[in-house]
Amino acid sequence: MPLKGADCTTDETQAAPATRVRLAVFDFDGTSICGNSPVMLVWYLRRRHLLRKSVVLRILVWAAAYKLRLPQNESSVRSLVFTAFEGKPAAEVDRFLAGFYDECVAPRFRPQADAAMRAHTQAGEVVLVISATFEPIILQAMQHHPFKHQISTRMRIAPDGTYTREVEGLPVEGEQKLDAVKHFGDEHYGPGNWELAAAYGDHHSDRAVLAAARRAFAVNPDRPLMRTARKRNWDVVAW
């Protein structure tokens, strides 16, 4: 940040770079992987008796309403899942979630997604994975796949280093994904210095991000997204 009173009005500092940073954004669940990691996590926790039956029932009710496209509180369902981890040391929970990724999610990572990420990286683009799933899961995926940036749902850590049931900020879901991408681009590269070159998504809730991209890829799209993709001439790919 320039010192107060410094002259920052030269043409050189005001001009945008000749070439803007190009972002290639990938959704995670249903796009980069086959399946839904939060759903897998619920059953993983239930099998280990870490989630009460009453909590699982409430999650299932939420999921049914979500499928019917009824308005839902995105933070509330994540809070329910994290009843399994409330009050536990964050480092311990992060290791547990990393192990869950390795055991259950890693085998579902699509080789086509991996190849597409590598191709965008080789083309000089910045690969960004954006997801509503929990951050430790995405961070573990980052160790094995060609992306160095991610935006995902972060749960709040208490001053004593244990997890709470509160989402830090907003879950990265629906139109919040596009807001998060814009914030990432502006924060890392500066307003006007980047562009959304490509976006990949599978669900109708990804439409905002896909619509903002120069090139949109609907990956194994659900019916509403397929209709939008056909209407807007987006690429439809089967992975």
Short mmCIF file of C-alpha atoms in Angstrom, two decimals:
data_model
loop_
_atom_site.label_atom_id
_atom_site.label_comp_id
_atom_site.label_asym_id
_atom_site.label_seq_id
_atom_site.Cartn_x
_atom_site.Cartn_y
_atom_site.Cartn_z
CA MET A 1 0.00 0.00 0.00
CA PRO A 2 1.47 3.43 -0.91
CA LEU A 3 2.44 5.82 1.89
CA LYS A 4 -0.06 8.52 2.67
CA GLY A 5 0.58 11.50 0.48
CA ALA A 6 2.59 9.57 -2.12
CA ASP A 7 2.01 10.48 -5.77
CA CYS A 8 0.18 7.52 -7.35
CA THR A 9 -1.39 9.32 -10.28
CA THR A 10 1.12 8.56 -13.05
CA ASP A 11 -0.12 7.05 -16.30
CA GLU A 12 1.96 3.94 -15.63
CA THR A 13 0.32 3.13 -12.30
CA GLN A 14 -3.16 3.96 -13.53
CA ALA A 15 -3.03 1.92 -16.72
CA ALA A 16 -4.35 -1.64 -16.70
CA PRO A 17 -1.85 -4.34 -17.69
CA ALA A 18 -1.68 -5.24 -21.37
CA THR A 19 -2.66 -8.82 -20.56
CA ARG A 20 -5.13 -9.53 -17.79
CA VAL A 21 -4.85 -12.56 -15.55
CA ARG A 22 -7.17 -15.28 -16.81
CA LEU A 23 -9.07 -17.39 -14.28
CA ALA A 24 -10.40 -20.88 -14.95
CA VAL A 25 -12.95 -21.70 -12.26
CA PHE A 26 -14.00 -25.25 -11.41
CA ASP A 27 -16.89 -26.30 -9.23
CA PHE A 28 -15.99 -29.29 -7.04
CA ASP A 29 -18.95 -31.51 -6.15
CA GLY A 30 -20.55 -33.10 -9.19
CA THR A 31 -18.05 -31.41 -11.50
CA SER A 32 -14.49 -32.15 -10.44
CA ILE A 33 -15.62 -35.23 -8.55
CA CYS A 34 -18.38 -37.76 -9.17
CA GLY A 35 -20.73 -37.27 -6.25
CA ASN A 36 -21.33 -34.83 -3.45
CA SER A 37 -18.70 -34.70 -0.70
CA PRO A 38 -20.94 -33.17 2.02
CA VAL A 39 -23.51 -35.95 1.48
CA MET A 40 -20.75 -38.56 1.61
CA LEU A 41 -19.44 -36.95 4.79
CA VAL A 42 -22.85 -37.18 6.50
CA TRP A 43 -23.03 -40.95 5.93
CA TYR A 44 -19.35 -41.34 6.83
CA LEU A 45 -20.02 -39.65 10.16
CA ARG A 46 -23.20 -41.61 10.74
CA ARG A 47 -21.45 -44.94 10.21
CA ARG A 48 -18.98 -43.91 12.90
CA HIS A 49 -21.79 -42.85 15.24
CA LEU A 50 -20.56 -39.24 15.19
CA LEU A 51 -23.94 -37.81 14.11
CA ARG A 52 -27.15 -38.42 16.00
CA LYS A 53 -30.06 -39.93 14.10
CA SER A 54 -32.13 -36.84 14.82
CA VAL A 55 -29.47 -34.64 13.22
CA VAL A 56 -29.27 -36.88 10.15
CA LEU A 57 -33.07 -36.68 9.83
CA ARG A 58 -32.97 -32.89 9.90
CA ILE A 59 -30.26 -32.91 7.23
CA LEU A 60 -32.38 -35.21 5.06
CA VAL A 61 -35.37 -32.90 5.41
CA TRP A 62 -33.16 -29.98 4.37
CA ALA A 63 -31.87 -31.97 1.37
CA ALA A 64 -35.41 -32.84 0.25
CA ALA A 65 -36.44 -29.19 0.35
CA TYR A 66 -33.27 -28.26 -1.55
CA LYS A 67 -34.13 -30.71 -4.33
CA LEU A 68 -37.53 -29.07 -4.58
CA ARG A 69 -35.71 -25.73 -4.94
CA LEU A 70 -37.36 -24.29 -1.86
CA PRO A 71 -35.56 -21.40 -0.11
CA GLN A 72 -33.06 -22.80 2.37
CA ASN A 73 -30.62 -21.50 4.96
CA GLU A 74 -27.29 -22.71 3.58
CA SER A 75 -25.49 -22.08 6.87
CA SER A 76 -27.92 -24.13 8.93
CA VAL A 77 -27.22 -27.46 7.25
CA ARG A 78 -23.47 -26.97 7.60
CA SER A 79 -24.00 -26.18 11.25
CA LEU A 80 -25.86 -29.47 11.62
CA VAL A 81 -23.01 -31.43 10.06
CA PHE A 82 -20.50 -29.74 12.34
CA THR A 83 -22.31 -30.88 15.47
CA ALA A 84 -19.96 -33.85 15.02
CA PHE A 85 -16.93 -31.58 15.46
CA GLU A 86 -18.11 -28.85 17.82
CA GLY A 87 -15.63 -28.28 20.63
CA LYS A 88 -12.94 -30.49 19.09
CA PRO A 89 -9.45 -29.15 18.27
CA ALA A 90 -9.41 -27.73 14.75
CA ALA A 91 -6.15 -29.49 13.87
CA GLU A 92 -7.65 -32.85 14.85
CA VAL A 93 -10.81 -32.22 12.81
CA ASP A 94 -8.79 -31.09 9.81
CA ARG A 95 -6.80 -34.35 9.92
CA PHE A 96 -10.06 -36.31 10.15
CA LEU A 97 -11.49 -34.51 7.11
CA ALA A 98 -8.25 -35.00 5.18
CA GLY A 99 -8.49 -38.72 5.91
CA PHE A 100 -12.12 -38.70 4.80
CA TYR A 101 -11.04 -37.11 1.51
CA ASP A 102 -8.31 -39.69 0.94
CA GLU A 103 -10.60 -42.62 1.71
CA CYS A 104 -13.90 -41.56 0.15
CA VAL A 105 -13.48 -38.60 -2.19
CA ALA A 106 -10.09 -39.05 -3.86
CA PRO A 107 -11.17 -42.13 -5.86
CA ARG A 108 -14.04 -40.04 -7.27
CA PHE A 109 -11.89 -37.23 -8.66
CA ARG A 110 -12.58 -37.18 -12.38
CA PRO A 111 -9.53 -37.66 -14.61
CA GLN A 112 -11.15 -35.33 -17.15
CA ALA A 113 -11.26 -32.56 -14.54
CA ASP A 114 -7.63 -33.20 -13.68
CA ALA A 115 -6.68 -33.02 -17.37
CA ALA A 116 -8.68 -29.82 -17.91
CA MET A 117 -7.01 -28.17 -14.91
CA ARG A 118 -3.59 -29.10 -16.28
CA ALA A 119 -4.48 -27.74 -19.72
CA HIS A 120 -5.61 -24.39 -18.29
CA THR A 121 -2.46 -24.19 -16.17
CA GLN A 122 -0.26 -24.92 -19.18
CA ALA A 123 -2.13 -22.18 -21.07
CA GLY A 124 -1.01 -19.71 -18.41
CA GLU A 125 -4.36 -19.47 -16.65
CA VAL A 126 -4.96 -19.51 -12.91
CA VAL A 127 -7.05 -22.50 -11.85
CA LEU A 128 -9.43 -21.76 -9.00
CA VAL A 129 -11.63 -24.40 -7.36
CA ILE A 130 -14.75 -23.04 -5.72
CA SER A 131 -17.04 -25.13 -3.58
CA ALA A 132 -19.68 -25.14 -0.88
CA THR A 133 -17.97 -28.09 0.80
CA PHE A 134 -15.75 -27.72 3.85
CA GLU A 135 -12.34 -26.14 3.40
CA PRO A 136 -10.16 -28.98 4.81
CA ILE A 137 -11.58 -31.32 2.16
CA ILE A 138 -10.60 -28.97 -0.67
CA LEU A 139 -7.18 -28.29 0.86
CA GLN A 140 -6.47 -32.01 0.86
CA ALA A 141 -7.55 -32.28 -2.78
CA MET A 142 -5.16 -29.45 -3.56
CA GLN A 143 -2.24 -31.65 -2.45
CA HIS A 144 -2.90 -34.09 -5.30
CA HIS A 145 -4.35 -32.07 -8.17
CA PRO A 146 -3.21 -29.13 -10.33
CA PHE A 147 -4.79 -26.16 -8.59
CA LYS A 148 -3.22 -23.79 -6.09
CA HIS A 149 -6.20 -21.60 -5.24
CA GLN A 150 -9.54 -22.45 -3.69
CA ILE A 151 -12.59 -20.84 -2.15
CA SER A 152 -14.74 -23.04 0.06
CA THR A 153 -16.87 -23.01 3.18
CA ARG A 154 -14.84 -22.24 6.30
CA MET A 155 -16.16 -22.99 9.75
CA ARG A 156 -15.40 -20.63 12.62
CA ILE A 157 -12.69 -21.57 15.11
CA ALA A 158 -13.09 -20.46 18.72
CA PRO A 159 -10.28 -18.61 20.55
CA ASP A 160 -9.30 -21.88 22.24
CA GLY A 161 -8.57 -23.49 18.87
CA THR A 162 -11.67 -25.67 18.72
CA TYR A 163 -14.32 -25.68 16.02
CA THR A 164 -17.70 -24.08 16.51
CA ARG A 165 -20.84 -24.83 14.49
CA GLU A 166 -20.81 -21.37 12.89
CA VAL A 167 -19.93 -20.68 9.26
CA GLU A 168 -17.30 -17.98 8.89
CA GLY A 169 -18.91 -15.52 6.51
CA LEU A 170 -21.27 -17.15 4.02
CA PRO A 171 -21.31 -20.64 2.52
CA VAL A 172 -19.88 -20.62 -0.99
CA GLU A 173 -23.11 -21.61 -2.70
CA GLY A 174 -25.20 -20.34 -5.64
CA GLU A 175 -24.68 -16.70 -6.56
CA GLN A 176 -22.32 -16.35 -3.61
CA LYS A 177 -19.81 -18.27 -5.76
CA LEU A 178 -19.65 -15.45 -8.29
CA ASP A 179 -19.28 -12.86 -5.53
CA ALA A 180 -16.44 -14.93 -4.09
CA VAL A 181 -14.70 -15.18 -7.48
CA LYS A 182 -14.94 -11.41 -7.94
CA HIS A 183 -13.53 -10.82 -4.47
CA PHE A 184 -10.69 -13.27 -5.14
CA GLY A 185 -9.79 -11.62 -8.46
CA ASP A 186 -9.90 -8.08 -7.13
CA GLU A 187 -7.96 -8.98 -3.98
CA HIS A 188 -5.20 -10.91 -5.73
CA TYR A 189 -4.82 -9.00 -9.00
CA GLY A 190 -6.70 -5.73 -8.63
CA PRO A 191 -10.01 -4.59 -10.18
CA GLY A 192 -9.84 -4.66 -13.97
CA ASN A 193 -6.65 -6.72 -14.02
CA TRP A 194 -8.26 -10.14 -14.37
CA GLU A 195 -11.00 -11.90 -16.30
CA LEU A 196 -13.06 -15.05 -15.90
CA ALA A 197 -11.87 -16.98 -18.93
CA ALA A 198 -13.59 -20.30 -18.26
CA ALA A 199 -15.97 -21.85 -15.77
CA TYR A 200 -17.09 -25.43 -15.17
CA GLY A 201 -20.23 -26.45 -13.26
CA ASP A 202 -22.81 -29.22 -13.10
CA HIS A 203 -25.74 -27.73 -11.17
CA HIS A 204 -28.26 -25.01 -11.94
CA SER A 205 -26.92 -23.10 -8.93
CA ASP A 206 -23.67 -22.67 -10.92
CA ARG A 207 -25.39 -20.61 -13.61
CA ALA A 208 -24.23 -17.23 -12.30
CA VAL A 209 -20.56 -18.19 -12.49
CA LEU A 210 -20.97 -19.88 -15.87
CA ALA A 211 -22.80 -16.87 -17.30
CA ALA A 212 -19.97 -14.55 -16.25
CA ALA A 213 -17.28 -16.60 -18.00
CA ARG A 214 -16.01 -16.06 -21.53
CA ARG A 215 -16.44 -19.79 -22.06
CA ALA A 216 -18.82 -21.92 -20.00
CA PHE A 217 -18.75 -25.69 -19.61
CA ALA A 218 -21.81 -27.53 -18.29
CA VAL A 219 -20.44 -30.80 -16.94
CA ASN A 220 -22.99 -33.64 -16.76
CA PRO A 221 -25.57 -30.89 -16.14
CA ASP A 222 -28.83 -31.32 -14.28
CA ARG A 223 -31.98 -30.60 -16.31
CA PRO A 224 -32.32 -26.89 -15.49
CA LEU A 225 -28.66 -26.27 -16.30
CA MET A 226 -28.95 -28.30 -19.51
CA ARG A 227 -31.81 -26.07 -20.64
CA THR A 228 -29.77 -22.96 -19.90
CA ALA A 229 -26.69 -24.39 -21.61
CA ARG A 230 -28.63 -25.15 -24.79
CA LYS A 231 -30.27 -21.73 -24.77
CA ARG A 232 -26.96 -19.92 -24.35
CA ASN A 233 -24.86 -22.25 -26.51
CA TRP A 234 -22.58 -23.27 -23.67
CA ASP A 235 -20.34 -26.30 -24.07
CA VAL A 236 -21.93 -29.43 -22.64
CA VAL A 237 -19.43 -32.13 -21.66
CA ALA A 238 -19.86 -35.64 -20.29
CA TRP A 239 -17.22 -36.59 -17.74
#
